[in-house]
Short mmCIF file of N, CA, C and O in Angstrom, two decimals:
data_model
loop_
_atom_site.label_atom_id
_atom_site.label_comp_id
_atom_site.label_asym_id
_atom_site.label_seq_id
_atom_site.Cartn_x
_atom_site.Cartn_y
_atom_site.Cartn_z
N UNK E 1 130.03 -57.38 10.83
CA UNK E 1 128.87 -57.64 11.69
C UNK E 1 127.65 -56.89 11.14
O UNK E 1 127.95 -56.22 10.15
N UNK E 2 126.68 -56.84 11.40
CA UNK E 2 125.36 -56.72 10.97
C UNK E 2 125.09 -55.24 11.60
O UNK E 2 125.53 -55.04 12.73
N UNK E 3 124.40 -54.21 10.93
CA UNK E 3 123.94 -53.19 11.59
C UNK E 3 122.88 -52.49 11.43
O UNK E 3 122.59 -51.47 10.82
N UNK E 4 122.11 -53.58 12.40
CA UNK E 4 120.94 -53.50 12.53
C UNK E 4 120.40 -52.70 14.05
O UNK E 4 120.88 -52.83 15.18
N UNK E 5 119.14 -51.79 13.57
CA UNK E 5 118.51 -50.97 14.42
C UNK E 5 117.50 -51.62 14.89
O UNK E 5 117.29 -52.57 14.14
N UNK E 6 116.57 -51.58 15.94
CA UNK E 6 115.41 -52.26 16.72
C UNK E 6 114.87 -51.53 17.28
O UNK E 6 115.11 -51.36 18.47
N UNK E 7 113.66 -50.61 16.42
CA UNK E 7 113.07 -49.45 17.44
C UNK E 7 111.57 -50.23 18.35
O UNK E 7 110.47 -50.53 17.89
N UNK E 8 111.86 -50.30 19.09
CA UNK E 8 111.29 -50.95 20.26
C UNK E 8 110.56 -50.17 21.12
O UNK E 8 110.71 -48.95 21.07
N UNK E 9 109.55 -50.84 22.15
CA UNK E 9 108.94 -50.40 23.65
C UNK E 9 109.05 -51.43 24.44
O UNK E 9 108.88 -52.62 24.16
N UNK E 10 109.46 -50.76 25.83
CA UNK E 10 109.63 -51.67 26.64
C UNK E 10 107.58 -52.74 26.96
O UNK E 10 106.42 -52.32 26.97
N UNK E 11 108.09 -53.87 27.10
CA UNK E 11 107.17 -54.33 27.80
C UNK E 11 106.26 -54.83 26.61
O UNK E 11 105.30 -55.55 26.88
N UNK E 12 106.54 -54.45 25.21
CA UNK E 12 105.67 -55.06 23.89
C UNK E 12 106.35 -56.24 23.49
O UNK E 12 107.53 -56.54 23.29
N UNK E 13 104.99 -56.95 23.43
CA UNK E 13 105.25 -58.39 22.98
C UNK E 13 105.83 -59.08 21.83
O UNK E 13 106.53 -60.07 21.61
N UNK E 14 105.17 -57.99 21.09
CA UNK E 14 105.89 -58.03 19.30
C UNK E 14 107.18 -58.32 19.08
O UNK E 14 107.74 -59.23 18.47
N UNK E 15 107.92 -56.44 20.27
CA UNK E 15 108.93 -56.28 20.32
C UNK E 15 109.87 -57.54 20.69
O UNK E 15 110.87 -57.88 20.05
N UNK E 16 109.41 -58.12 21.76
CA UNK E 16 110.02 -59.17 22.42
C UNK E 16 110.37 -60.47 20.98
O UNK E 16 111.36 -60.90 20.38
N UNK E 17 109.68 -60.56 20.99
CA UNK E 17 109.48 -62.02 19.58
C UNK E 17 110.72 -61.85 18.31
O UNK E 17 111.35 -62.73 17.71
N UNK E 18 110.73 -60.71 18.22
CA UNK E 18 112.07 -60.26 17.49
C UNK E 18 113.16 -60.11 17.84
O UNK E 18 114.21 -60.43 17.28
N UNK E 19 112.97 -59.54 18.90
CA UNK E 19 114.80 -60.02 20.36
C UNK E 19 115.11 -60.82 20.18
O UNK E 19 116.16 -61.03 19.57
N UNK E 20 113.91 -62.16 20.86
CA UNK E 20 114.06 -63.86 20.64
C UNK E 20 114.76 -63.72 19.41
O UNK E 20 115.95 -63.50 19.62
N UNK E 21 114.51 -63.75 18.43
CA UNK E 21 114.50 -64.15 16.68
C UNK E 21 116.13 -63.49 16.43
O UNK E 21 116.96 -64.03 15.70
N UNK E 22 116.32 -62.30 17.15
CA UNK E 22 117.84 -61.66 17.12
C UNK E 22 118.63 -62.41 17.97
O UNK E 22 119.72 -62.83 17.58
N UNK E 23 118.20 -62.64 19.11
CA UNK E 23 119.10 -63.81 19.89
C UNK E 23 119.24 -64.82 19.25
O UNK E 23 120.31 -64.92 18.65
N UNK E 24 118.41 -65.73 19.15
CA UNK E 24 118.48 -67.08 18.60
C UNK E 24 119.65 -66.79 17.54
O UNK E 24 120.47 -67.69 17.36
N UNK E 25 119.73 -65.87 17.00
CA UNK E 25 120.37 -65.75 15.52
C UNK E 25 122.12 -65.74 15.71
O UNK E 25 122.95 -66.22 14.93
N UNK E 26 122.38 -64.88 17.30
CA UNK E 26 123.25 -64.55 17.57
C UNK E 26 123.57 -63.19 17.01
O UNK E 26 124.77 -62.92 16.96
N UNK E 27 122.73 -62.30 16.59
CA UNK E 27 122.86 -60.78 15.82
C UNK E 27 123.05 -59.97 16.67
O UNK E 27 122.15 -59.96 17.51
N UNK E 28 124.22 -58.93 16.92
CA UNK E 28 124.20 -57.38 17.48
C UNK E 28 123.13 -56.64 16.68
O UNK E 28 122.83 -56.72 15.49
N UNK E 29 122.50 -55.70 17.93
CA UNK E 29 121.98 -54.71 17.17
C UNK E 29 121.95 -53.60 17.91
O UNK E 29 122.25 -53.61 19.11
N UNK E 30 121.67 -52.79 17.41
CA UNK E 30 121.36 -51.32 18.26
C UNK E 30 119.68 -51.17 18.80
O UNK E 30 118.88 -51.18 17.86
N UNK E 31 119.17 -51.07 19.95
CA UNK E 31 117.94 -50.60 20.60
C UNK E 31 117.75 -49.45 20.81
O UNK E 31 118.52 -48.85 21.57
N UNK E 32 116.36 -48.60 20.01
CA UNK E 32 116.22 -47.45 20.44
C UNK E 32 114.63 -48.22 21.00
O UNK E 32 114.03 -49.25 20.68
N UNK E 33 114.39 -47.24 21.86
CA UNK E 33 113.53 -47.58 22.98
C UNK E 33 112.55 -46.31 22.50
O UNK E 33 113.02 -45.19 22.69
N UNK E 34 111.32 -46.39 21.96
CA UNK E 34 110.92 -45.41 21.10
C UNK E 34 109.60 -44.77 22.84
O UNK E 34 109.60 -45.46 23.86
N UNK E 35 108.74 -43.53 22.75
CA UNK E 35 108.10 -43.05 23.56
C UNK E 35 106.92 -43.84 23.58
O UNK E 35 106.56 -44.60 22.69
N UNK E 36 106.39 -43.60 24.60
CA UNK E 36 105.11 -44.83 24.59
C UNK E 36 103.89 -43.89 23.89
O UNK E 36 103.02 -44.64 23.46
N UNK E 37 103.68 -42.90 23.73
CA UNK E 37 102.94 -41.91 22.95
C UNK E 37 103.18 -42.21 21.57
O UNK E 37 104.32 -42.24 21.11
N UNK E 38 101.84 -42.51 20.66
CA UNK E 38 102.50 -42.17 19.43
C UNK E 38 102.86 -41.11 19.06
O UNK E 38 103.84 -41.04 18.33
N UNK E 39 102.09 -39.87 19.50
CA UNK E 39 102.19 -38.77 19.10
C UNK E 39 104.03 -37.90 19.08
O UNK E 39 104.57 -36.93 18.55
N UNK E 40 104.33 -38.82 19.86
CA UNK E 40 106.06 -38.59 20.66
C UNK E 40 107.11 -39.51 19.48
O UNK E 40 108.29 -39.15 19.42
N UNK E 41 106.82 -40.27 18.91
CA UNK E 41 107.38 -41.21 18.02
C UNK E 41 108.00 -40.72 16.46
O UNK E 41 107.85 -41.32 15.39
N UNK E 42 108.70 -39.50 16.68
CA UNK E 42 108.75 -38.94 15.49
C UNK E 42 110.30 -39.72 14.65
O UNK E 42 110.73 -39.59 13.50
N UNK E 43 110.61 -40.22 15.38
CA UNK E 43 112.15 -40.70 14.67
C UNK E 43 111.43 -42.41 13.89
O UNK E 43 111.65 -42.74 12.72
N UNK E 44 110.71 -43.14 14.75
CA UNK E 44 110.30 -44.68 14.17
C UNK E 44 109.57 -44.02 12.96
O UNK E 44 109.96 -44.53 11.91
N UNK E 45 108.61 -43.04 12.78
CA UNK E 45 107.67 -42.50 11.99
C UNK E 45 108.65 -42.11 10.93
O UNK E 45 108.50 -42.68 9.85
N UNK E 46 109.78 -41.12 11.05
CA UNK E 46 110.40 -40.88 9.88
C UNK E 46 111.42 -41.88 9.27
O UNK E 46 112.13 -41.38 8.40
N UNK E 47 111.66 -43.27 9.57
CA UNK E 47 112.27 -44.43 9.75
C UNK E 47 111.25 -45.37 8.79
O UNK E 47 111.77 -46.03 7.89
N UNK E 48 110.18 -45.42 8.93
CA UNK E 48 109.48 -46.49 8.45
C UNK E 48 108.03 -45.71 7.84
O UNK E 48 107.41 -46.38 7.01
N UNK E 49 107.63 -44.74 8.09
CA UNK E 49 106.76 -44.00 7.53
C UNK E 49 105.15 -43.85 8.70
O UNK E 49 104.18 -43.08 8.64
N UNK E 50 105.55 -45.14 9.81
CA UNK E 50 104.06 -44.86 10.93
C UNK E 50 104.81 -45.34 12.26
O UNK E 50 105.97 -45.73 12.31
N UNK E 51 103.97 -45.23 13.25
CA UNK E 51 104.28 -45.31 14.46
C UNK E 51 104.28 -46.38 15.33
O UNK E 51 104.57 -46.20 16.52
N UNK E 52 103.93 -47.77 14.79
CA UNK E 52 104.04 -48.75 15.36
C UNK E 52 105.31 -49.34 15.65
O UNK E 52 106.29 -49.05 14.95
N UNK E 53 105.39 -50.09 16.55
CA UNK E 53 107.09 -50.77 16.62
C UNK E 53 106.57 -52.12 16.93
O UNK E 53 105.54 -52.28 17.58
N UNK E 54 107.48 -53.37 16.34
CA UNK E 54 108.91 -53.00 16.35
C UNK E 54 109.30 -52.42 14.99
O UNK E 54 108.43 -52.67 14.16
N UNK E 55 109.87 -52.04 14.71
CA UNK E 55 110.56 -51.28 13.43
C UNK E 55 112.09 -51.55 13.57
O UNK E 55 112.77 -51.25 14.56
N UNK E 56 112.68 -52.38 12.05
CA UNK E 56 114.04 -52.80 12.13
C UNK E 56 114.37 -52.02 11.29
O UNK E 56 113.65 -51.65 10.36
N UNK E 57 115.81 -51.59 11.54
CA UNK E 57 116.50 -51.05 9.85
C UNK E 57 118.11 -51.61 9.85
O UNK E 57 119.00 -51.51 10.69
N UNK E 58 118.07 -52.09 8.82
CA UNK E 58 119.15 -52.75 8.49
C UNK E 58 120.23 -52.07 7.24
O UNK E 58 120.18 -52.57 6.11
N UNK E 59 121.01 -51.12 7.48
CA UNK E 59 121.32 -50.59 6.44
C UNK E 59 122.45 -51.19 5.14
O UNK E 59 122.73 -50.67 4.06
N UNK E 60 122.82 -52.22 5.65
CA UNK E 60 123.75 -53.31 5.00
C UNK E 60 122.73 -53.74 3.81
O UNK E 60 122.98 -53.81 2.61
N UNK E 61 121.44 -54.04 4.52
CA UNK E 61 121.02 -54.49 3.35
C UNK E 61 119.85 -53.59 2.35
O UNK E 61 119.11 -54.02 1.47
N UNK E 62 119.97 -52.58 2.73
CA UNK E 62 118.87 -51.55 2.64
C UNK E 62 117.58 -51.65 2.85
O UNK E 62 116.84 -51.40 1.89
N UNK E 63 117.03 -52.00 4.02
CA UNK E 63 116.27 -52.10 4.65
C UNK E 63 116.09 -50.73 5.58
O UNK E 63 116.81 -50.54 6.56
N UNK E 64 115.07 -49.83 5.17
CA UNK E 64 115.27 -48.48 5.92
C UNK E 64 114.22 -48.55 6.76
O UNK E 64 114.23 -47.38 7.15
N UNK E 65 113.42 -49.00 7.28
CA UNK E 65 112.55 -49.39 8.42
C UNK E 65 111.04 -50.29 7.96
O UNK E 65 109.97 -49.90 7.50
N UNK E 66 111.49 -51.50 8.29
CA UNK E 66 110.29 -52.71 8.72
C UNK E 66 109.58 -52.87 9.41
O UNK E 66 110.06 -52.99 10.54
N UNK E 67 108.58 -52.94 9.35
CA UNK E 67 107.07 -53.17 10.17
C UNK E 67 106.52 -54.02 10.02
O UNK E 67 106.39 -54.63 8.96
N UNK E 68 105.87 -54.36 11.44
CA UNK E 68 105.65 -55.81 11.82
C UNK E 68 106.40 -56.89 12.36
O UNK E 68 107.54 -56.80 11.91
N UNK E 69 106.32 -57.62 12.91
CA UNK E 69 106.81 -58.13 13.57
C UNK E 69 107.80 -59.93 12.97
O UNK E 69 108.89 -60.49 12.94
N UNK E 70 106.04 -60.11 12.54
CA UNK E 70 106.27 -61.37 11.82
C UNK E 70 107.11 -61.30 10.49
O UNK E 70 108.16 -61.90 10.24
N UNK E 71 106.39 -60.43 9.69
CA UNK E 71 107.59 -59.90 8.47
C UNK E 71 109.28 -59.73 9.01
O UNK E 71 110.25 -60.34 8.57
N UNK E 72 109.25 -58.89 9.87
CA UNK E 72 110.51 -58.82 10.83
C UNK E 72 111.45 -59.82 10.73
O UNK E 72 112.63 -59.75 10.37
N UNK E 73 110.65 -61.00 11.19
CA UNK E 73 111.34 -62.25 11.67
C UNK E 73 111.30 -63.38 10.64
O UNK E 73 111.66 -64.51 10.98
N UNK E 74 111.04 -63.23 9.82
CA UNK E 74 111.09 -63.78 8.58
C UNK E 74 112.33 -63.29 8.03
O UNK E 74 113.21 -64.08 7.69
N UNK E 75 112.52 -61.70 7.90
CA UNK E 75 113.56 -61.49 7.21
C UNK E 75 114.90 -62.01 7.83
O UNK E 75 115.79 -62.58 7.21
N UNK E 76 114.90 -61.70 9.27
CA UNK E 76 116.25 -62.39 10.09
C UNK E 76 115.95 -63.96 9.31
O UNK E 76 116.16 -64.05 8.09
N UNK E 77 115.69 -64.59 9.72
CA UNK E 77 115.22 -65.85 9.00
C UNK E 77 116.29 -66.00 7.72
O UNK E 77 117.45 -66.40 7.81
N UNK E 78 115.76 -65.68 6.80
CA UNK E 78 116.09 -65.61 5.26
C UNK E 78 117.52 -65.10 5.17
O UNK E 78 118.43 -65.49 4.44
N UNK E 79 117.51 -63.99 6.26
CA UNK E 79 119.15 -62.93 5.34
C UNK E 79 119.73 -63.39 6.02
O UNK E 79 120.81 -63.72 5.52
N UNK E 80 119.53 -63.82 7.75
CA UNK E 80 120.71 -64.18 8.70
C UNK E 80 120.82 -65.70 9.01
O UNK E 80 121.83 -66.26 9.45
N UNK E 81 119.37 -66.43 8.63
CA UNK E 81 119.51 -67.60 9.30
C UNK E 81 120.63 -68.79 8.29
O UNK E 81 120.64 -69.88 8.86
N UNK E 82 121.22 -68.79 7.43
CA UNK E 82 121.94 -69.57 6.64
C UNK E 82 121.11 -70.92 6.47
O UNK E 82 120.03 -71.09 7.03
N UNK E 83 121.73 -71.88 5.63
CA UNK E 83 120.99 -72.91 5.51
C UNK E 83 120.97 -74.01 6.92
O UNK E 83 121.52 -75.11 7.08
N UNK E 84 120.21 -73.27 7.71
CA UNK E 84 119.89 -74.90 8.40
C UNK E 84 118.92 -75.57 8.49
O UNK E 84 118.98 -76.68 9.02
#
């Protein structure tokens, strides 16, 4: 199975669009639910290098933290979506 991380905030839209994109896919993942402060965000920050989310990390494929959303969902796309 896939083991993938989803550092997230509740209630962000971004965040949401990539759930969708993980559902649709049928993917487990792990949710960390990051602080609504950036200043509080020290684990997504040392994960991906800044404080925005969503931030994925996928360590199967060495993916150590992604930013953005759309990039995000592109990659599910490509690595998980198979040919359909």
């Amino acid at each position: 199975m896939a083991n993938l991380t989803l550092y997230e905030l509740e209630g962000c839209p971004f965040c949401a669009k990539v759930k969708t994109k993980l559902s649709e896919l049928d993917l487990e993942y792990e949710s960390v639910m990051v602080p609504r402060s950036h200043g509080d965000r020290t684990e997504v920050e040392e994960v991906s290098g800044q404080t925005g989310v969503p931030v994925l990390v996928d360590e199967e494929h060495g993916i150590e933290g992604m930013p953005e959303s759309d990039d995000i969902v592109e990659y599910l796309e490509e690595t998980y979506g198979g040919a359909s």
